[in-house]
Tab-separated table of C-alpha atoms in Angstrom:
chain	number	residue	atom	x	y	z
A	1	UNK	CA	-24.651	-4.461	-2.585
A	2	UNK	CA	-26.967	-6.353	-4.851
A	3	UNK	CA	-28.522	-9.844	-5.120
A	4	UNK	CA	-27.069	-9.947	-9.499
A	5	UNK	CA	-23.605	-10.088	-7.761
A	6	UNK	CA	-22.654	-14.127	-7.685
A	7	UNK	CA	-21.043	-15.101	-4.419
A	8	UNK	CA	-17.658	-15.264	-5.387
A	9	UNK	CA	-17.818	-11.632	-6.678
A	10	UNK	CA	-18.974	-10.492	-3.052
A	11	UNK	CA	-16.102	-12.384	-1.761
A	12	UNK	CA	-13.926	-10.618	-3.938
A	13	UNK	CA	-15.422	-7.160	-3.165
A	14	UNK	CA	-15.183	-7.789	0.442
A	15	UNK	CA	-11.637	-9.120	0.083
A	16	UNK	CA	-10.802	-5.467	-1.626
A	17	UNK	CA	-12.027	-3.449	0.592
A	18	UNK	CA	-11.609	-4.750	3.762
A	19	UNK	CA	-7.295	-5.808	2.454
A	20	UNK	CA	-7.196	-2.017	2.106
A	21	UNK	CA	-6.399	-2.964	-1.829
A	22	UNK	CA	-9.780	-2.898	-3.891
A	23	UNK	CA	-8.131	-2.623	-7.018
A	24	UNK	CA	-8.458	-4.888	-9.918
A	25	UNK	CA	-6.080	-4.642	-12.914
A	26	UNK	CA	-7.234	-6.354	-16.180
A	27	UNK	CA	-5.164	-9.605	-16.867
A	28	UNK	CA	-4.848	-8.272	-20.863
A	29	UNK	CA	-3.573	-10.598	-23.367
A	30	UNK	CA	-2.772	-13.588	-20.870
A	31	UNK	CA	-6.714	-13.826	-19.794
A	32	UNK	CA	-7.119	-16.205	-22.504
A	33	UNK	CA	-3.752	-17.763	-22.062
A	34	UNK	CA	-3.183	-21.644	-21.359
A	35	UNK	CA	-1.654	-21.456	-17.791
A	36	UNK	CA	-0.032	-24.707	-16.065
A	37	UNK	CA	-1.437	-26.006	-13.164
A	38	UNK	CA	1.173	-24.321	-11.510
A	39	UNK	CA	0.423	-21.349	-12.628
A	40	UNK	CA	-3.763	-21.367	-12.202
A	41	UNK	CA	-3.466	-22.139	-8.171
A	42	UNK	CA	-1.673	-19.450	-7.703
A	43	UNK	CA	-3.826	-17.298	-9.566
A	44	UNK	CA	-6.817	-18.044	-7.295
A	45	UNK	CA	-4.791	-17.836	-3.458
A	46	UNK	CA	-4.460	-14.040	-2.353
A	47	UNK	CA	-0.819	-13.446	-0.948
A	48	UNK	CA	0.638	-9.938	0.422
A	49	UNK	CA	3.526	-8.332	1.290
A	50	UNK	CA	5.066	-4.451	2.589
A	51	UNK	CA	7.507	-2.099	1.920
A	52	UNK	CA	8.656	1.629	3.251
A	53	UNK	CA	11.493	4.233	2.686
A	54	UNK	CA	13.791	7.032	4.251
A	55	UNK	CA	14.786	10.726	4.251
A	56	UNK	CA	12.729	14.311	5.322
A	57	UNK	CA	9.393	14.878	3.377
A	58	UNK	CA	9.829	17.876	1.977
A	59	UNK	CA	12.962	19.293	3.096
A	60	UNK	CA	14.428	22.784	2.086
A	61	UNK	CA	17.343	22.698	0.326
A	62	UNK	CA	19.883	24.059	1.315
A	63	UNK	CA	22.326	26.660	-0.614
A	64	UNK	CA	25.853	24.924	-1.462
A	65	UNK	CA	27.100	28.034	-3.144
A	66	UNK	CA	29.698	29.923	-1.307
A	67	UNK	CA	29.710	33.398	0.000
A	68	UNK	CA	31.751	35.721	-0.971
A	69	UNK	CA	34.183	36.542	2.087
A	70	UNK	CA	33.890	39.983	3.587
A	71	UNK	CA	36.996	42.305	3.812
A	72	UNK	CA	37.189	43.782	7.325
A	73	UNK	CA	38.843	47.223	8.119
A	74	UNK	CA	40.441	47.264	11.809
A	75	UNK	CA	39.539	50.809	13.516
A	76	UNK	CA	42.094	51.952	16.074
A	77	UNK	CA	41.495	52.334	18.854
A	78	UNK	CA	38.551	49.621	18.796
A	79	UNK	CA	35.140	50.521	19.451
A	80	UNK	CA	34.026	49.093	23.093
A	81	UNK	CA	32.392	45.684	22.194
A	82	UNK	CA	28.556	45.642	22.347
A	83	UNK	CA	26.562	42.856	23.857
A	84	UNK	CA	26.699	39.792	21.648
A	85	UNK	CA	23.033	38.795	20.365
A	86	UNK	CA	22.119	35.045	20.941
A	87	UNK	CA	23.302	32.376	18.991
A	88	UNK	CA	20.202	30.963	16.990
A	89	UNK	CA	20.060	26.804	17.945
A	90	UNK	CA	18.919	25.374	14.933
A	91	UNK	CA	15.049	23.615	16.156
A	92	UNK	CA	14.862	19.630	16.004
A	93	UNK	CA	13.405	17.912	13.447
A	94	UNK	CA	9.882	17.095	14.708
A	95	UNK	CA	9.108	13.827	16.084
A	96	UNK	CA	7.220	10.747	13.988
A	97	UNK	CA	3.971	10.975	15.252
A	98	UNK	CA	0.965	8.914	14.092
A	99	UNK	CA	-2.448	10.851	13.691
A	100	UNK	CA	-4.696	9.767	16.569
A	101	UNK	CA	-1.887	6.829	17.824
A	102	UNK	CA	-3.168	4.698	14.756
A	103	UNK	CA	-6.445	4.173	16.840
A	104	UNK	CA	-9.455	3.809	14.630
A	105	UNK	CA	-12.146	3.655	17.378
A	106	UNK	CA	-11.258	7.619	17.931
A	107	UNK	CA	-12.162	8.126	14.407
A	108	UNK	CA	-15.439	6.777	14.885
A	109	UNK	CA	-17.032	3.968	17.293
A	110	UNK	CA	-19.218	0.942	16.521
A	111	UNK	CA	-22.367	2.375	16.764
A	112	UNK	CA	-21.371	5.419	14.747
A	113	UNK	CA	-20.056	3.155	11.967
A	114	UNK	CA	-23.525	0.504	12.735
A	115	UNK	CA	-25.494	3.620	12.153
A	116	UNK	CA	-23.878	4.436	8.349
A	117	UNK	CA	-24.019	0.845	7.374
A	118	UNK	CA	-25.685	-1.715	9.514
A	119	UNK	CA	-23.682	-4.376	11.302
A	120	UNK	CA	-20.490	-2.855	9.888
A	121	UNK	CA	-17.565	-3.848	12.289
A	122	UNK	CA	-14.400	-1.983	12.103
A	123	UNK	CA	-11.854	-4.543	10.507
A	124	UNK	CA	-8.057	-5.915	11.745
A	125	UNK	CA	-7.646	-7.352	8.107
A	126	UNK	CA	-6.766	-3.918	6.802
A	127	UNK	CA	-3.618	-4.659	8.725
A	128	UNK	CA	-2.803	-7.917	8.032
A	129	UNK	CA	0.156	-10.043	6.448
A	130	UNK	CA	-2.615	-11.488	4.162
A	131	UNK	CA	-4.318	-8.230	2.452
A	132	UNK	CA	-3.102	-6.480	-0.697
A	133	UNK	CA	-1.300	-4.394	0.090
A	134	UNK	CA	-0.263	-6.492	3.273
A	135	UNK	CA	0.554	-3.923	6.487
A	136	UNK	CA	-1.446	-0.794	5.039
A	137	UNK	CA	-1.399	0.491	8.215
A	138	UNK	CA	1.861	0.059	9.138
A	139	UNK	CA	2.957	1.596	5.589
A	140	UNK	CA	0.895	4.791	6.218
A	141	UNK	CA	1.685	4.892	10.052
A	142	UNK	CA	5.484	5.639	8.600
A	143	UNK	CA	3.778	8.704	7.020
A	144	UNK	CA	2.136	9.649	10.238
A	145	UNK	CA	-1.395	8.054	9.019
A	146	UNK	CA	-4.134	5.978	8.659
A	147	UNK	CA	-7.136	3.829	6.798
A	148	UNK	CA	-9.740	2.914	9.139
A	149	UNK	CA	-12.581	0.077	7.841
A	150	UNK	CA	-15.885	-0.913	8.500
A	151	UNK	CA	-17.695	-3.114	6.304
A	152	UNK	CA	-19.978	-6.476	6.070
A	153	UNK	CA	-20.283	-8.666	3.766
A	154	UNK	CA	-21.822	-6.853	1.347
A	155	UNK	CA	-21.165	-2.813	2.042
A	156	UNK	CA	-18.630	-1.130	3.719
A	157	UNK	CA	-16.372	2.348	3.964
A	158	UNK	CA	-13.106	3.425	5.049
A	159	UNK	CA	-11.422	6.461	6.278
A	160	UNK	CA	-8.134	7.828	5.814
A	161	UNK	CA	-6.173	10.361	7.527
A	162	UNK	CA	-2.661	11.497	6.177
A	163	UNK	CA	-0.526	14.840	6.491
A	164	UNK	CA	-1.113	16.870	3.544
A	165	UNK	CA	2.336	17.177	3.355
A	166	UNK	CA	2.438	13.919	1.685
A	167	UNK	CA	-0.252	13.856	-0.569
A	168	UNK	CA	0.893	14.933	-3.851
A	169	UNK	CA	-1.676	17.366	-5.729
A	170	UNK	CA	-1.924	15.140	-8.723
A	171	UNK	CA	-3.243	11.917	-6.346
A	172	UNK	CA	-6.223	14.261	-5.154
A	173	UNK	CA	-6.910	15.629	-9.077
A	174	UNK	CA	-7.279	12.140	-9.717
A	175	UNK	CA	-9.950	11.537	-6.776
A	176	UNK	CA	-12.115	14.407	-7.795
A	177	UNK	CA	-11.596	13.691	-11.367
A	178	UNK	CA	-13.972	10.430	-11.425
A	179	UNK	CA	-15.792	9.005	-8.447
A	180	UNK	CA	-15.217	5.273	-9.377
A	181	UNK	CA	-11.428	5.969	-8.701
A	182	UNK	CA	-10.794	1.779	-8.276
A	183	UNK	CA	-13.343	-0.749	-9.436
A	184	UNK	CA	-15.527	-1.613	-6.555
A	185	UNK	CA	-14.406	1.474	-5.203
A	186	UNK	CA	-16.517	4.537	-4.804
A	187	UNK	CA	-13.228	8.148	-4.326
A	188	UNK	CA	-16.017	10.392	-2.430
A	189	UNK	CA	-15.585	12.640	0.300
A	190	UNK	CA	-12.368	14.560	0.541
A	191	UNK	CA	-10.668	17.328	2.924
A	192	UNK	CA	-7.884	19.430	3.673
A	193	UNK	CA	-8.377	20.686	7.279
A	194	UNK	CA	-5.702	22.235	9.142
A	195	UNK	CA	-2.506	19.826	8.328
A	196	UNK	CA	-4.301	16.967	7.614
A	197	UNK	CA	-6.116	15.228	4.548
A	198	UNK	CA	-9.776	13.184	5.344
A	199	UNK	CA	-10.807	10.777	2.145
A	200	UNK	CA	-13.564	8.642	1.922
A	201	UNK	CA	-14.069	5.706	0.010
A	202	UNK	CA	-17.336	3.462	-0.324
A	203	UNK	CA	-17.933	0.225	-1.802
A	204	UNK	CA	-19.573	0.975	-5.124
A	205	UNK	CA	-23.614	-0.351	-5.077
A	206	UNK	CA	-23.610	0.118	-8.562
A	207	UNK	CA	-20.341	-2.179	-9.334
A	208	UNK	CA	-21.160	-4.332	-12.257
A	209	UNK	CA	-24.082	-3.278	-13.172
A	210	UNK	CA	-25.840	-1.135	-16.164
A	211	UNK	CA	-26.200	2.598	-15.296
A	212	UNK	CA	-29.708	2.890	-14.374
A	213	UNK	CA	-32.019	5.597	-11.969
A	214	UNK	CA	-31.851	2.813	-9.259
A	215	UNK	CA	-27.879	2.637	-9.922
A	216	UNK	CA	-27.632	6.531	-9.492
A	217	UNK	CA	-29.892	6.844	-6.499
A	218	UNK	CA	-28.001	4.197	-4.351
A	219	UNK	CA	-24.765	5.980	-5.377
A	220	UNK	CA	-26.211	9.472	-4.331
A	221	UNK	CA	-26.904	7.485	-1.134
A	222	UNK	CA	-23.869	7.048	-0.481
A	223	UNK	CA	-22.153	9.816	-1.219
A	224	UNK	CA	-24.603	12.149	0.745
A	225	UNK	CA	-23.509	9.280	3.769
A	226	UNK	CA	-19.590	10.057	3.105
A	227	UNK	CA	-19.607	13.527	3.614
A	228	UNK	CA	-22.143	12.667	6.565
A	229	UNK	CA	-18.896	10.467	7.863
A	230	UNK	CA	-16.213	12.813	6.712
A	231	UNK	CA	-18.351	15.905	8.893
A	232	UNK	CA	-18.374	13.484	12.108
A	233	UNK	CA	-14.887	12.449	11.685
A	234	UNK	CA	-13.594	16.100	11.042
A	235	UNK	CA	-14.699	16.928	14.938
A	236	UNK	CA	-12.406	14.082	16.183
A	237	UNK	CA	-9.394	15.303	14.812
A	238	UNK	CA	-9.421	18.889	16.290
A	239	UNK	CA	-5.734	19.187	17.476
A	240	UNK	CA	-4.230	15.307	15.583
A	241	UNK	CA	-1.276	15.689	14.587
A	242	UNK	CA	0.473	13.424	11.870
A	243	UNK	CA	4.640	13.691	11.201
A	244	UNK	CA	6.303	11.420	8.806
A	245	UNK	CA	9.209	8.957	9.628
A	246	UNK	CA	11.873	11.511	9.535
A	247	UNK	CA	13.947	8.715	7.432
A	248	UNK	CA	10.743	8.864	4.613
A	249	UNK	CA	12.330	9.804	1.092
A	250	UNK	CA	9.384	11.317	-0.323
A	251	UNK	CA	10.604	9.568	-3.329
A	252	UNK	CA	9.291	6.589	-5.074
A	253	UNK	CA	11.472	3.444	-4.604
A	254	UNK	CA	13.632	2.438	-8.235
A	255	UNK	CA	10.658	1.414	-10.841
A	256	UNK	CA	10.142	-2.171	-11.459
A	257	UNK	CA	11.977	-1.934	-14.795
A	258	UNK	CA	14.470	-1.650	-13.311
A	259	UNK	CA	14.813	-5.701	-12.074
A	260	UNK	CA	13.626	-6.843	-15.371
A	261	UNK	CA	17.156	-8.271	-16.111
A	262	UNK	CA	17.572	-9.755	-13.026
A	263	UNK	CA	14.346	-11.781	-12.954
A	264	UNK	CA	15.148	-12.671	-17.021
A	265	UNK	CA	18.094	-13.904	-15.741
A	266	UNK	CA	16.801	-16.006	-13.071
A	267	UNK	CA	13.732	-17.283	-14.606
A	268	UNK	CA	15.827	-18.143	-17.659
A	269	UNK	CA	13.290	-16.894	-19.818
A	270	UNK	CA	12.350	-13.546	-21.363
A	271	UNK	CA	9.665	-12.177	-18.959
A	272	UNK	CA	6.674	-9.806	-19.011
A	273	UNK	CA	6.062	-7.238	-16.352
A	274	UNK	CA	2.859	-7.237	-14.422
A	275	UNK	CA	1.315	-9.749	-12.005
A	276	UNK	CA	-0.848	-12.272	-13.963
A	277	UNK	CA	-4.054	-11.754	-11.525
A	278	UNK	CA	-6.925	-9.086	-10.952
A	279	UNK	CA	-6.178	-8.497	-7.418
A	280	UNK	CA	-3.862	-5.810	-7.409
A	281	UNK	CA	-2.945	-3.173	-5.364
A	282	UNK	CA	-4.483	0.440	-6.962
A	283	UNK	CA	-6.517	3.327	-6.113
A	284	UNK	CA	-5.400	6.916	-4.357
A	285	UNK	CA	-4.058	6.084	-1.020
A	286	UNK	CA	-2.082	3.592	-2.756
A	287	UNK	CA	-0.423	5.592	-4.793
A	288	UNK	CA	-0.120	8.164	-2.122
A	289	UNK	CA	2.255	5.144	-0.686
A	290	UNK	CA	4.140	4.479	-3.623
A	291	UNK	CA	4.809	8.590	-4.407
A	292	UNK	CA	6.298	9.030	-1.323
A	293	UNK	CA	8.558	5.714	-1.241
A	294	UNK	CA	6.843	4.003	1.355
A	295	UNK	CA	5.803	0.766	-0.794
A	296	UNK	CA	6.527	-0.590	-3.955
A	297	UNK	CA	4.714	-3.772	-5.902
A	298	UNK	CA	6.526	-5.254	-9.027
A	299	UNK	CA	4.953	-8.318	-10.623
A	300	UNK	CA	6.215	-10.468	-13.666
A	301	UNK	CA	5.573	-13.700	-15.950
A	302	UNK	CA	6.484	-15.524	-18.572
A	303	UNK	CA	4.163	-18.157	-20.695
A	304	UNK	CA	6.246	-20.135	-23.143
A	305	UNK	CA	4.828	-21.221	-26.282
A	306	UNK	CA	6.597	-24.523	-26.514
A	307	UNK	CA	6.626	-27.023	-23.937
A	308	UNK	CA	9.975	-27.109	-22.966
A	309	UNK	CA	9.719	-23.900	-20.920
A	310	UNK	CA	7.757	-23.298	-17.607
A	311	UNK	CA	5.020	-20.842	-16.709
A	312	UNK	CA	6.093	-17.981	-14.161
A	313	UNK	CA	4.022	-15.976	-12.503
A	314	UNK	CA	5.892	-13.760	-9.995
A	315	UNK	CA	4.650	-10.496	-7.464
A	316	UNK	CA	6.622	-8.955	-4.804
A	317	UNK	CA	6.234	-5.946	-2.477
A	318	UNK	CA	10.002	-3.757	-1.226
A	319	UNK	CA	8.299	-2.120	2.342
A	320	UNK	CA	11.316	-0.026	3.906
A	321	UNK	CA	11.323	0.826	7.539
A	322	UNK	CA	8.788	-2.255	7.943
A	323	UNK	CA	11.264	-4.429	9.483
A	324	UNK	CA	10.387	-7.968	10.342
A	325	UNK	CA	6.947	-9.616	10.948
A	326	UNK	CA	5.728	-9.931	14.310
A	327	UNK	CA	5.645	-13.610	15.556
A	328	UNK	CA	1.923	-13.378	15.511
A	329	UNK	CA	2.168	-12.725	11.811
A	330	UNK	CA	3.899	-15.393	11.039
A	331	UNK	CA	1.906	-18.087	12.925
A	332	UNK	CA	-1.112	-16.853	11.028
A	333	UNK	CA	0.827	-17.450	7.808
A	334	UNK	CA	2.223	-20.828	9.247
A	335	UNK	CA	5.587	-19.632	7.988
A	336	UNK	CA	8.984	-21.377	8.874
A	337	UNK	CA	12.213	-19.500	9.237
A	338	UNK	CA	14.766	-20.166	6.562
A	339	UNK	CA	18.500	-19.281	5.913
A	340	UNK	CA	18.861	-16.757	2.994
A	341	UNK	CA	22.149	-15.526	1.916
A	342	UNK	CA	22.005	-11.558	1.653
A	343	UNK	CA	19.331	-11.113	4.462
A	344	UNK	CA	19.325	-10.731	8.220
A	345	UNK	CA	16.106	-12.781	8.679
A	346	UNK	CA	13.636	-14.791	6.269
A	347	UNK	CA	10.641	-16.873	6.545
A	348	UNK	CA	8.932	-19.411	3.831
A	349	UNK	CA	5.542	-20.601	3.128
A	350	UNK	CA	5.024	-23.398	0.479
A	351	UNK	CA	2.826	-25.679	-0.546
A	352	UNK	CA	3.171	-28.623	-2.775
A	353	UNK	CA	-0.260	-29.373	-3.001
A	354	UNK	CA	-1.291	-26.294	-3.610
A	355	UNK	CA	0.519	-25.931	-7.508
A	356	UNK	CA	4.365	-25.102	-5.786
A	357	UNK	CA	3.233	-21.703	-4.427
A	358	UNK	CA	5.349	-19.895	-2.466
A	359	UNK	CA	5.791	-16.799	-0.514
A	360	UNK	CA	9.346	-15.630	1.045
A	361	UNK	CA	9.023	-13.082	3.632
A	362	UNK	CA	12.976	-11.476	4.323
A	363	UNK	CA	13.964	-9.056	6.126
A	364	UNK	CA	17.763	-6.836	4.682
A	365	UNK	CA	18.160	-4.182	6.590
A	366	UNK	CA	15.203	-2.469	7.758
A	367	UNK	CA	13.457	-2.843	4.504
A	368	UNK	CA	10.800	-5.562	4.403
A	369	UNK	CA	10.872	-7.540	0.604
A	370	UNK	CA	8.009	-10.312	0.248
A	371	UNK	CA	8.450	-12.473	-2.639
A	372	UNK	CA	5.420	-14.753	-4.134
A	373	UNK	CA	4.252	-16.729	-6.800
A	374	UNK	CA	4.534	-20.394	-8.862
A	375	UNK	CA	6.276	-21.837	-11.523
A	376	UNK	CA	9.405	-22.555	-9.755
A	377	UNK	CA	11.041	-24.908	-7.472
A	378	UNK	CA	11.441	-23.643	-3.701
A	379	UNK	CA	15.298	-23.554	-3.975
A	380	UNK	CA	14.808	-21.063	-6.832
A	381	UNK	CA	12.982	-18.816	-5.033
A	382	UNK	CA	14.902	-18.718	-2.582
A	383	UNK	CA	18.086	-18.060	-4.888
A	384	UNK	CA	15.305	-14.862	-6.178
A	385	UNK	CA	15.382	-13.322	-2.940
A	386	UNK	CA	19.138	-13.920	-2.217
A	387	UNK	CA	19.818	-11.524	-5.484
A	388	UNK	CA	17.189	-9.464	-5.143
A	389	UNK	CA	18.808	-9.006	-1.326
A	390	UNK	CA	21.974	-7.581	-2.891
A	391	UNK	CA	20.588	-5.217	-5.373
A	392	UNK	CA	20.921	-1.225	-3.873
A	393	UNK	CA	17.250	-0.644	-5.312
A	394	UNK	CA	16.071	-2.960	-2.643
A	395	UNK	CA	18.777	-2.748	0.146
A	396	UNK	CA	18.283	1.268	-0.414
């Protein structure tokens, strides 16, 4: 990176990349806004949650037109019967399979990755409760992928390996279409080989900064140093084989618009959609996620102009297939288990010191929904997630 970048920037950067998110939406018309002091802690703490979906990527479909019925003439005497041919057995769906077991040291090793960017360390956080999106890994695993990361403090790179089947042409038009793809985020080298997709992604060294010849040489650098990774990882992968979640929609999950009554209704207030921070989730293999119905994020708020009415800021993430969080997840979260009507399990983390934030981690179905934000009281968050529970675009 650079020494012009102030310290919380890097921290920011690094908390991109290596949370798999790297995406930064602009806050618009509420970056000037008066928030509560609700509302400002919760701007400033980063939260995550999952999602994933069902169904055969891909499938034919199948004719429901009948056929016409045959008439059949009897000959007499009948002809001797010939030997019957076999009876075709229709072939099994293939098995899930996840390219390389999910294992990111086959992709490439530490001193491989050391020698690309030195004292990069391959990093668990891409996986985490905690990043944005939370679980990347298990979101693309249900695709039969995944995003491998090595970075320091102040440069890094990941890798990511998905079926083509799933990536939709328009995702990689997008990719070649403009090399910053996500700010902070450098879309370089790409490739179809056999069934599977490569992409690699850099952190940007000329990310807030003027264009300038030193700019464009450290970002020819780099990109000369992707397709040097995406050539090394392209041996490793002779014979990988990546299958989808045979319950994968290849659909994207109900848009958000589609809960902006129900959170009106619950906040008691007219609401806005879109999560009042910069961290977002964004970028290609995000939306590779979100195209195929593996994850969805929805965020809303509300800033009264009077004050009789409370600030909201709301985000949540619907991860089907994700199931529940493992009990080491939850201790790193320091989350409690709570009773919520509508789901089979739930877990809470709040903190009253910390402006009333709050993140709700439930479980309905198989389909993981984590719920965050301020502005409310605990009780009425958990009330969110009880509806939310019992609407089909979240119990699928």
């Amino acid at each position: 990176m650079n020494d012009e970048l102030t310290p919380s920037e890097r921290a920011a950067l690094r908390a991109r990349i290596v949370g798999g998110a790297r995406g930064i939406k602009p806050v618009g018309v509420h970056r000037n806004a008066v928030v509560s002091g609700s509302i400002a802690a919760v701007l400033v703490i980063g939260i995550a949650g999952g999602v994933a979906v069902t169904s055969t990527l891909g499938a034919a479909q199948i004719a429901t037109t009948p056929s016409p019925t045959a008439t059949v003439s009897v000959i007499d005497p009948l002809p001797s019967p010939s030997p019957s041919a076999p009876t075709a057995t229709p072939s099994a769906p293939p098995e899930a399979a996840v390219v390389l077991d999910g294992d990111c040291t086959e992709l490439l090793d530490a001193d491989e990755a050391d020698a690309f960017v030195r004292g990069a360390v391959a990093s668990p956080f891409v996986n985490s409760i905690r990043s944005t999106p939370p679980r990347q890994n298990d979101t693309l695993g249900l695709l039969g992928g995944l995003s491998c990361v090595w970075s320091t403090d102040q440069d890094g790179f990941s890798v990511t390996v998905l079926p083509s089947a799933v990536v939709p042409a328009g995702v990689m038009d997008a990719w070649r279409a403009d090399e910053r793809c996500e700010p902070g985020q450098l879309c370089l080298a790409e490739k179809t080989i056999g069934d599977l997709w490569i992409g690699v992604n850099w952190w940007d060294p000329g990310y807030n900064l003027e264009p300038s010849p030193e700019v464009s040489a450290a970002v020819d650098r780099v990109r000369a140093a992707s397709e040097d990774v995406l050539s090394l990882v392209e041996t490793r992968l002779a014979g990988a084989v990546g299958v989808p979640r045979a319950e994968v929609t290849g659909q994207p999950l109900p848009a958000c618009r589609d809960f902006d009554a129900l959170v009106s209704d619950w906040a008691g207030a007219d609401v806005e959609e879109g999560y009042p921070s910069d961290t977002v989730p964004s970028g290609p293999v995000w939306d590779i996620g979100v195209s195929t119905g593996v994850v969805r994020f929805c965020g809303w708020s509300s800033y009264p102009s009077d004050d009789t009415g409370r600030a909201l800021a709301l985000g949540s993430y619907t991860q089907p297939l994700l199931g529940a969080p493992s009990a080491d997840d939850l201790e790193e979260r320091g989350m409690r288990a709570i009773e919520i009507p509508g789901t089979s399990a739930a877990w809470i983390e709040d903190d009253a010191e910390n402006g009333g934030a709050v993140t709700i981690i439930a479980v309905v179905g198989e389909t993981r929904l984590t719920v965050f934000g301020g502005g409310r009281e605990t009780g009425e968050w958990v009330d969110l997630v009880s509806r939310l529970a019992e609407d089909p675009g979240v119990r699928g």
